[in-house]
Short mmCIF file of C-alpha atoms in Angstrom, two decimals:
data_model
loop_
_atom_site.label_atom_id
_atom_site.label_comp_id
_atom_site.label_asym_id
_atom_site.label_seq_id
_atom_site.Cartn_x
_atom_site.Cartn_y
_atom_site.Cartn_z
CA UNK Z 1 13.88 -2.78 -20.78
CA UNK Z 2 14.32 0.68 -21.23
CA UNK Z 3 15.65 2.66 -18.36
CA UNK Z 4 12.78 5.79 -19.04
CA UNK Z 5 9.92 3.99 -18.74
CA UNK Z 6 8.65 2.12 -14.94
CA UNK Z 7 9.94 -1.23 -13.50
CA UNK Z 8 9.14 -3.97 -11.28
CA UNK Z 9 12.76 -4.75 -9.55
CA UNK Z 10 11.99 -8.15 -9.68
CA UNK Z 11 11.73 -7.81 -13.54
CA UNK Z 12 15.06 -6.67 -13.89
CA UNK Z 13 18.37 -7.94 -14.14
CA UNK Z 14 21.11 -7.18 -11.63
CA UNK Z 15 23.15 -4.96 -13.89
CA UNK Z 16 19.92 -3.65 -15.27
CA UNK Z 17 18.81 -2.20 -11.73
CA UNK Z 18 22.51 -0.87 -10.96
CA UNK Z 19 22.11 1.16 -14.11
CA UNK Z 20 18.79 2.50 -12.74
CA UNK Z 21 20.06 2.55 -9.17
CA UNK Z 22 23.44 4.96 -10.58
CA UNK Z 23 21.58 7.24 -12.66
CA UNK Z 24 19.53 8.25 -9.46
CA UNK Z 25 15.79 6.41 -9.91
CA UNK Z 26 13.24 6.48 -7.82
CA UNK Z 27 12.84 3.41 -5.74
CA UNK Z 28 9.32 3.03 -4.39
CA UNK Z 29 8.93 0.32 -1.47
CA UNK Z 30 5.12 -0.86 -0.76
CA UNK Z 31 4.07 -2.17 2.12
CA UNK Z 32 1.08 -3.97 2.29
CA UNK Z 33 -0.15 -7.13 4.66
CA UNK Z 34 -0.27 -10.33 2.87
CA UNK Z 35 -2.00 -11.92 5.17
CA UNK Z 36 -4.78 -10.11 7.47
CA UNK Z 37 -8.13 -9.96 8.60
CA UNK Z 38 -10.49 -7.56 6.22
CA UNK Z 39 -13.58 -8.27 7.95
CA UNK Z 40 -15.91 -12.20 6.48
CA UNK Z 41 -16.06 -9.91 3.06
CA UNK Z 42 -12.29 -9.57 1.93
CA UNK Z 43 -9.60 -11.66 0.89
CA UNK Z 44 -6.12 -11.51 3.59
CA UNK Z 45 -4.30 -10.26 0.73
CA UNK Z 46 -6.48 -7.27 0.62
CA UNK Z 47 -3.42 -4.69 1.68
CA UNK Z 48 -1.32 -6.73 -0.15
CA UNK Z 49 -3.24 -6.70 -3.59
CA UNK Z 50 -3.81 -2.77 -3.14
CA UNK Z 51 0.25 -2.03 -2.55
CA UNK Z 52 0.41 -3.99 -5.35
CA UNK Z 53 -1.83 -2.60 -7.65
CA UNK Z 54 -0.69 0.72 -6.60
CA UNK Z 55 2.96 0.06 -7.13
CA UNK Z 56 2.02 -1.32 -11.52
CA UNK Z 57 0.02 2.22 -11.84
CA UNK Z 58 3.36 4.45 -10.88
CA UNK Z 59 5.33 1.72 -12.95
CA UNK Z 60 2.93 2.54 -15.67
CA UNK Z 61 3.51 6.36 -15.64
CA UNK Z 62 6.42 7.19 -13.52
CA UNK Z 63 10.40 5.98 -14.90
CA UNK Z 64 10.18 4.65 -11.37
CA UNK Z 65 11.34 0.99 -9.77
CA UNK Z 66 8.77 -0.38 -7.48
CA UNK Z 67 10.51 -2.79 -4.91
CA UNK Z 68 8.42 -6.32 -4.29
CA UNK Z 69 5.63 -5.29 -1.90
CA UNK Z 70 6.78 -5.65 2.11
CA UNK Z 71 4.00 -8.45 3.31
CA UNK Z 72 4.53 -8.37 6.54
CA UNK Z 73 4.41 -5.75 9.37
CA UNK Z 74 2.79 -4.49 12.80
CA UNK Z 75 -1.06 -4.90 13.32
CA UNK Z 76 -1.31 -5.79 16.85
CA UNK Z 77 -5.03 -5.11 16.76
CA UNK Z 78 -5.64 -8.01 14.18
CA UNK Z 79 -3.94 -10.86 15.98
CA UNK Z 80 -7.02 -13.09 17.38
CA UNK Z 81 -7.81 -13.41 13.70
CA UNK Z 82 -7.08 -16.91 12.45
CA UNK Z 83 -4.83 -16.37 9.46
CA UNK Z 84 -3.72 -12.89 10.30
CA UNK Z 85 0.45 -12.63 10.16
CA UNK Z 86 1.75 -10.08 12.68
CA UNK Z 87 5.13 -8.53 13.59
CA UNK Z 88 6.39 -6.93 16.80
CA UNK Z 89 7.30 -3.29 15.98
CA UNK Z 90 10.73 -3.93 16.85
CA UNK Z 91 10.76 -6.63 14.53
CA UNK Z 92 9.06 -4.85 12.21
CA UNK Z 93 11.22 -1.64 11.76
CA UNK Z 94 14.18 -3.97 11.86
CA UNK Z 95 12.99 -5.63 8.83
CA UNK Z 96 12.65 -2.44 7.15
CA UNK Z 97 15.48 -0.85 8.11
CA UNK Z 98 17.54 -3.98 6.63
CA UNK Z 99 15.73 -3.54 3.18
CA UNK Z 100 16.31 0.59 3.02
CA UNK Z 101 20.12 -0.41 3.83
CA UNK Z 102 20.32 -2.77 0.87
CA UNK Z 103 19.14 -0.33 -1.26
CA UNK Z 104 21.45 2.82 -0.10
CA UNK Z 105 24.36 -0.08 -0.19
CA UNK Z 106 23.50 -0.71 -3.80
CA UNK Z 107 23.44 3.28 -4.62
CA UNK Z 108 19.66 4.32 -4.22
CA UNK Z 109 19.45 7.92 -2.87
CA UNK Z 110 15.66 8.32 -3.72
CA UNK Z 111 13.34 5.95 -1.76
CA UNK Z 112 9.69 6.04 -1.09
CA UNK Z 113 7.74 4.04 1.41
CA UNK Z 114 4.15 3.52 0.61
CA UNK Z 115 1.99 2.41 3.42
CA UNK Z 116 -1.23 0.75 3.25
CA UNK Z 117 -1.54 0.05 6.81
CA UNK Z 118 -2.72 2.26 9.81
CA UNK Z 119 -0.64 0.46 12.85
CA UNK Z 120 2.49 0.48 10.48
CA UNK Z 121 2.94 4.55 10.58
CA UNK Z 122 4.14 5.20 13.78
CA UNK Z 123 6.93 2.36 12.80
CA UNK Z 124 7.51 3.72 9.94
CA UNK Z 125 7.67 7.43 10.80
CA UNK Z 126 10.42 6.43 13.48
CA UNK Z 127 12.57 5.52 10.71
CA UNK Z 128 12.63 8.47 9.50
CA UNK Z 129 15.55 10.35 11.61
CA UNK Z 130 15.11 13.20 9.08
CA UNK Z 131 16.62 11.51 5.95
CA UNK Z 132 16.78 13.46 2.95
CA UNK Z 133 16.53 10.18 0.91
CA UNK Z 134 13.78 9.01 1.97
CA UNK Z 135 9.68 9.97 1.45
CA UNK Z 136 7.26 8.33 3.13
CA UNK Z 137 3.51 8.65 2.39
CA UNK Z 138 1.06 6.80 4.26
CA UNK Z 139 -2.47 5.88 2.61
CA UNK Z 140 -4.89 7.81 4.97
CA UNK Z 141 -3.20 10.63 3.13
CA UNK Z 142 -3.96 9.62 -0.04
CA UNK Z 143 -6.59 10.51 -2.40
CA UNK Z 144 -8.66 12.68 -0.15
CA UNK Z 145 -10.19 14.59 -3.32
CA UNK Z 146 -11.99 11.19 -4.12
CA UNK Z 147 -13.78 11.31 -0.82
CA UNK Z 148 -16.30 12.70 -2.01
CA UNK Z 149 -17.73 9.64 -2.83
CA UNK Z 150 -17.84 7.87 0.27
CA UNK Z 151 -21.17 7.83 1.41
CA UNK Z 152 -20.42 6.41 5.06
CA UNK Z 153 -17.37 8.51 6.28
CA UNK Z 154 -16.59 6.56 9.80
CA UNK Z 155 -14.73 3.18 9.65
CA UNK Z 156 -11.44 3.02 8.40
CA UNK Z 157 -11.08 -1.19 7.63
CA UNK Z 158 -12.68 -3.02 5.19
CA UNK Z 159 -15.25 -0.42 5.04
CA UNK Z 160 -16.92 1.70 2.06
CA UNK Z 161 -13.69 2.56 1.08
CA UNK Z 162 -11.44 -0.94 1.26
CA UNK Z 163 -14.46 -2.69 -0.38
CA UNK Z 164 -14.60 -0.45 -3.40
CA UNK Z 165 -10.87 -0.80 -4.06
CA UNK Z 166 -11.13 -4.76 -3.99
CA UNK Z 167 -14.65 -4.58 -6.26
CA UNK Z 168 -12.42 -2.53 -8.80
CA UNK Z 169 -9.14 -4.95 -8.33
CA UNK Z 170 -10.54 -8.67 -7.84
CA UNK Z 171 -14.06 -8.57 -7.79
CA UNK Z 172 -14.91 -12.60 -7.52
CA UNK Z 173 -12.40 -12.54 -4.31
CA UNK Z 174 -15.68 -10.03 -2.26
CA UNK Z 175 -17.63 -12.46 -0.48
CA UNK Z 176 -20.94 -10.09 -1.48
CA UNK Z 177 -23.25 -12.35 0.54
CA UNK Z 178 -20.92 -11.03 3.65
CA UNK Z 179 -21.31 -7.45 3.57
CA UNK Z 180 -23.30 -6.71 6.03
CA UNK Z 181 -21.78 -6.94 9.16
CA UNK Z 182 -23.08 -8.69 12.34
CA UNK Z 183 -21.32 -7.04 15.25
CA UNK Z 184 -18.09 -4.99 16.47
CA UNK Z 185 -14.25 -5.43 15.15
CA UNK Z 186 -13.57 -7.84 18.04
CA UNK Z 187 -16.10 -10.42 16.29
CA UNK Z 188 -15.91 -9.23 12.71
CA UNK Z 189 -12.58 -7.43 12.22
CA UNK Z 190 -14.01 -4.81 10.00
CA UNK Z 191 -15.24 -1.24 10.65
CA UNK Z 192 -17.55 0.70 8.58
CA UNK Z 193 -20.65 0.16 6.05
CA UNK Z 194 -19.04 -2.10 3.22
CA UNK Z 195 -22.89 -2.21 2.19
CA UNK Z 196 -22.15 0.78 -0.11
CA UNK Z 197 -19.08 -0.05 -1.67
CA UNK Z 198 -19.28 -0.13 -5.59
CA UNK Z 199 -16.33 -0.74 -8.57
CA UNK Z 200 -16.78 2.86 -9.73
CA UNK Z 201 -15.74 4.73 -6.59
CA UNK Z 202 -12.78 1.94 -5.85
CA UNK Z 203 -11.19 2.69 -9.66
CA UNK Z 204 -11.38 6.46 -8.42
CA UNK Z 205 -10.03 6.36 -5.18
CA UNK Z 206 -7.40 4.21 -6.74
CA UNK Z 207 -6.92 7.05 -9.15
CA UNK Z 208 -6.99 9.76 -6.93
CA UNK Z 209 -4.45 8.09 -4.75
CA UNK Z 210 -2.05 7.48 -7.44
CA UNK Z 211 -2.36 11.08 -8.87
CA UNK Z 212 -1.57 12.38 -5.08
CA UNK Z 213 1.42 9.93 -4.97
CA UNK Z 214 2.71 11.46 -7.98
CA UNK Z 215 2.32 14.66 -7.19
CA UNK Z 216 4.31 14.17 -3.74
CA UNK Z 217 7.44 12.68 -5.41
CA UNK Z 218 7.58 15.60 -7.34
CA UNK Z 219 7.32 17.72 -4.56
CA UNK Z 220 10.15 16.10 -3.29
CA UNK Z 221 12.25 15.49 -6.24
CA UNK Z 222 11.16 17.58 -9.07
#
């Protein structure tokens, strides 16, 4: 595989991602729940599927290696939900502070964390400490030029927004019949109007948030 074009580190070989790791690659780290409530519309995998759909996009145009997406994590509001997987924070940073340390221990001095979830930043941002290697974006950041779009600004899960992304990614797994919702998070874990969601303005904020992702590595990095 060659070492200028993008890479899942799964896909590659051990002496393959020392090569990449040694010449001073970008390592991007996703994080994304595999399993948890989005709401009776959306699949569990819904952060999951977007981390990971995010991560083949900068494989596709950055010489980048995307780690295998971080599943689970700290979402203490989603825990009544049958199904829904759920770290303590301490547990949580722990487990992330374990991967980043295989990584520097294996010669990565470039890391970005990607973050899908809301719950997970303060975590995250705690691990910080100032670190020159490390970038950390988190998605509420992300594509803000495609908001545009969004007919129904308030919300925030498995709303306009969310519902878009997983119409564009894996339409069939949208329970459409479910949209509308019947009451508050505490009954229907969801926020928001998914009622206006549509493929088009999922593929764009999908877009927008790569481009912005992009454009923040260089920032950092050149």
């Amino acid at each position: 595989m060659p070492e200028n074009t993008g890479a899942w580190l799964e896909d590659l070989t051990w002496p393959e991602a020392k090569a990449r790791f040694d010449a001073g690659t970008v390592v991007v780290v996703p994080i994304g729940a595999a399993a948890k409530a989005h709401g009776p519309h959306l699949p569990l995998k819904t952060d999951a599927l977007t981390a990971r759909a995010l991560g083949q996009h900068l494989v596709e145009r950055l010489p980048v290696v995307v780690a295998p997406v971080v599943g689970f994590g700290f979402y203490p509001a989603f825990t009544a939900f049958a199904g829904s997987q759920h770290l303590s924070a301490a547990t949580f940073k722990a487990l992330l502070s374990e991967l980043l340390g295989n990584l520097r221990s294996h010669g990565v001095k470039r890391i970005v964390l990607l973050n899908t979830g809301v719950s997970t930043e303060t975590p995250i941002d705690e691990l910080s400490g100032g670190a020159d290697d490390l970038l950390i974006l988190h998605m509420r950041g992300l594509g803000v030029t495609a908001e545009r779009l969004i007919e129904v600004r308030e919300g925030g899960h498995a709303d306009e927004r969310e519902t878009s992304v997983m119409l564009a990614l894996d339409p069939r797994s949208v329970r459409m019949d479910r949209l509308a919702l019947d009451g508050p998070f505490e009954r229907t874990g969801a926020t928001g109007d998914p009622t206006r969601a549509t493929a088009f303005k999922g593929e764009r904020l999908l877009a927008a948030r790569v481009d912005d992702i992009i454009a923040a590595i260089a920032r950092r990095w050149g």
